[in-house]
Amino acid sequence: MINGGLNPVHKMHLRIFDIAKEALESDGKTIVVGGFMSPSHDAYVSSKLGKEHIPGQHRVAMCKLLIADSPWIDVSEWETTQTGFVDFPGVLLYHKDYIKEKFPDHDIEVIYVCGADHALRCGLFMNGIRGNMVLCIGRKGSTVQLKRAAHKNM
């Protein structure tokens, strides 16, 4: 799953899912069955962008248009409908509980996918989120930072 402002959502947000799926399935054992795109609450987005933020219901609609042809990615409106901002660990835990409730007989792991900049800033690169897996997708030029973080945390 990914979350964030998605203000506006763009094709690279969709590409992140493909990159993550390829990386996870490269071990020959993992099967990625789905993905969630979760636009953040208006309180978070407006605190970053002020008047330039796109309201949550419109960001959700844009995300749905972007993933319309994807058979395995869906948009979660949950985060945008909360009474206030929910930080990414809470968003991950909500979706993990949601999946567990919907598929109680299956061992499905929900993985938080984020950019390297976010992972480094929030200390997620080696620590994860409350024991949950995090997959960070590096942008061009972030490899050196990721290697330093990995070496530092070993």
Short mmCIF file of C-alpha atoms in Angstrom, two decimals:
data_model
loop_
_atom_site.label_atom_id
_atom_site.label_comp_id
_atom_site.label_asym_id
_atom_site.label_seq_id
_atom_site.Cartn_x
_atom_site.Cartn_y
_atom_site.Cartn_z
CA MET A 1 0.00 0.00 0.00
CA ILE A 2 1.02 3.59 -0.53
CA ASN A 3 -0.36 6.73 1.00
CA GLY A 4 0.40 10.41 0.87
CA GLY A 5 -0.98 13.62 -0.48
CA LEU A 6 -1.34 12.28 -4.03
CA ASN A 7 -1.89 15.93 -4.85
CA PRO A 8 -2.09 15.40 -7.72
CA VAL A 9 -1.73 11.70 -8.30
CA HIS A 10 0.36 10.87 -11.38
CA LYS A 11 1.59 7.92 -13.43
CA MET A 12 4.71 7.44 -11.28
CA HIS A 13 2.47 6.70 -8.29
CA LEU A 14 1.03 3.85 -10.34
CA ARG A 15 4.49 2.79 -11.52
CA ILE A 16 5.59 2.47 -7.87
CA PHE A 17 3.17 -0.46 -7.52
CA ASP A 18 4.67 -2.22 -10.52
CA ILE A 19 8.22 -1.67 -9.22
CA ALA A 20 7.25 -2.96 -5.77
CA LYS A 21 5.45 -6.00 -7.22
CA GLU A 22 8.44 -6.88 -9.40
CA ALA A 23 10.84 -6.54 -6.46
CA LEU A 24 8.70 -8.60 -4.08
CA GLU A 25 7.97 -11.37 -6.58
CA SER A 26 11.61 -11.62 -7.68
CA ASP A 27 12.29 -14.16 -4.91
CA GLY A 28 10.02 -16.67 -6.67
CA LYS A 29 8.07 -17.29 -3.45
CA THR A 30 6.07 -14.10 -2.94
CA ILE A 31 2.84 -13.44 -4.80
CA VAL A 32 1.46 -9.90 -4.74
CA VAL A 33 -2.32 -10.14 -4.88
CA GLY A 34 -3.30 -6.50 -4.57
CA GLY A 35 -2.39 -2.95 -3.73
CA PHE A 36 -4.03 0.00 -2.01
CA MET A 37 -3.56 3.65 -2.87
CA SER A 38 -4.65 5.75 0.11
CA PRO A 39 -4.85 9.54 -0.30
CA SER A 40 -4.07 11.38 2.95
CA HIS A 41 -6.54 13.43 4.96
CA ASP A 42 -7.19 17.04 3.91
CA ALA A 43 -5.67 18.30 7.17
CA TYR A 44 -2.29 16.85 6.22
CA VAL A 45 -2.36 17.96 2.59
CA SER A 46 -3.57 21.49 3.37
CA SER A 47 -0.86 21.88 6.03
CA LYS A 48 1.73 21.25 3.31
CA LEU A 49 0.11 23.01 0.38
CA GLY A 50 -2.37 25.51 1.81
CA LYS A 51 -4.85 26.75 -0.78
CA GLU A 52 -3.12 24.68 -3.46
CA HIS A 53 -4.38 21.39 -2.01
CA ILE A 54 -6.97 19.37 -3.89
CA PRO A 55 -9.87 18.25 -1.63
CA GLY A 56 -9.81 14.59 -0.60
CA GLN A 57 -12.89 13.50 -2.53
CA HIS A 58 -11.33 14.84 -5.73
CA ARG A 59 -7.97 13.17 -5.01
CA VAL A 60 -9.83 9.89 -4.43
CA ALA A 61 -11.68 10.34 -7.75
CA MET A 62 -8.41 11.10 -9.58
CA CYS A 63 -6.79 8.00 -8.04
CA LYS A 64 -9.74 5.88 -9.17
CA LEU A 65 -9.35 7.20 -12.71
CA LEU A 66 -5.62 6.45 -12.66
CA ILE A 67 -6.08 2.83 -11.55
CA ALA A 68 -9.21 2.18 -13.63
CA ASP A 69 -7.41 -0.29 -15.90
CA SER A 70 -5.55 -2.08 -13.10
CA PRO A 71 -6.95 -5.46 -12.11
CA TRP A 72 -5.00 -5.54 -8.83
CA ILE A 73 -4.81 -1.98 -7.44
CA ASP A 74 -7.64 -0.28 -5.57
CA VAL A 75 -8.18 3.08 -3.89
CA SER A 76 -8.97 3.29 -0.20
CA GLU A 77 -11.08 6.27 0.86
CA TRP A 78 -10.69 5.49 4.57
CA GLU A 79 -7.93 7.99 5.31
CA THR A 80 -9.78 10.89 3.66
CA THR A 81 -12.97 10.17 5.63
CA GLN A 82 -11.46 10.26 9.13
CA THR A 83 -12.20 13.19 11.46
CA GLY A 84 -8.55 14.24 11.29
CA PHE A 85 -5.11 13.31 10.05
CA VAL A 86 -3.96 9.72 10.65
CA ASP A 87 -0.21 9.21 10.36
CA PHE A 88 1.11 6.47 8.07
CA PRO A 89 1.61 3.81 10.81
CA GLY A 90 -2.08 4.07 11.70
CA VAL A 91 -3.06 3.91 8.04
CA LEU A 92 -0.98 0.76 7.55
CA LEU A 93 -2.44 -0.89 10.66
CA TYR A 94 -6.00 -0.05 9.58
CA HIS A 95 -5.47 -1.68 6.17
CA LYS A 96 -3.75 -4.66 7.73
CA ASP A 97 -6.75 -5.21 10.05
CA TYR A 98 -9.13 -4.66 7.14
CA ILE A 99 -7.43 -7.37 5.05
CA LYS A 100 -7.27 -9.75 8.02
CA GLU A 101 -11.02 -9.28 8.60
CA LYS A 102 -11.90 -9.77 4.91
CA PHE A 103 -9.62 -12.81 4.45
CA PRO A 104 -9.35 -14.50 7.87
CA ASP A 105 -8.23 -17.84 6.43
CA HIS A 106 -5.30 -16.38 4.49
CA ASP A 107 -1.91 -15.17 5.65
CA ILE A 108 -1.70 -11.89 3.73
CA GLU A 109 0.97 -9.37 4.60
CA VAL A 110 0.29 -5.70 3.96
CA ILE A 111 3.51 -3.90 3.08
CA TYR A 112 3.98 -0.15 3.30
CA VAL A 113 5.59 1.12 0.11
CA CYS A 114 7.18 4.55 0.14
CA GLY A 115 9.88 6.66 -1.43
CA ALA A 116 13.42 6.51 -0.12
CA ASP A 117 13.22 10.13 1.01
CA HIS A 118 10.25 9.33 3.28
CA ALA A 119 11.85 6.14 4.61
CA LEU A 120 15.11 7.92 5.46
CA ARG A 121 13.36 10.94 7.03
CA CYS A 122 11.11 8.75 9.19
CA GLY A 123 13.68 6.09 10.13
CA LEU A 124 11.81 3.33 8.31
CA PHE A 125 14.65 1.98 6.24
CA MET A 126 15.85 -0.56 8.79
CA ASN A 127 13.18 -0.40 11.49
CA GLY A 128 9.94 -0.91 9.62
CA ILE A 129 6.64 0.18 11.14
CA ARG A 130 5.77 -1.54 14.40
CA GLY A 131 7.10 -4.85 13.12
CA ASN A 132 5.56 -4.48 9.66
CA MET A 133 7.54 -4.60 6.46
CA VAL A 134 8.40 -1.43 4.58
CA LEU A 135 9.56 -1.42 0.98
CA CYS A 136 11.22 1.81 -0.09
CA ILE A 137 11.49 2.70 -3.74
CA GLY A 138 14.50 4.88 -4.45
CA ARG A 139 14.37 7.80 -6.79
CA LYS A 140 17.18 8.45 -9.19
CA GLY A 141 20.14 9.65 -7.15
CA SER A 142 19.01 8.17 -3.82
CA THR A 143 21.14 5.01 -4.01
CA VAL A 144 24.08 6.52 -2.13
CA GLN A 145 21.83 7.71 0.72
CA LEU A 146 20.19 4.28 0.97
CA LYS A 147 23.54 2.48 1.07
CA ARG A 148 24.75 4.83 3.82
CA ALA A 149 21.58 4.25 5.85
CA ALA A 150 21.87 0.48 5.44
CA HIS A 151 25.53 0.47 6.46
CA LYS A 152 24.84 2.75 9.44
CA ASN A 153 22.01 0.51 10.72
CA MET A 154 23.77 -2.86 10.35
#
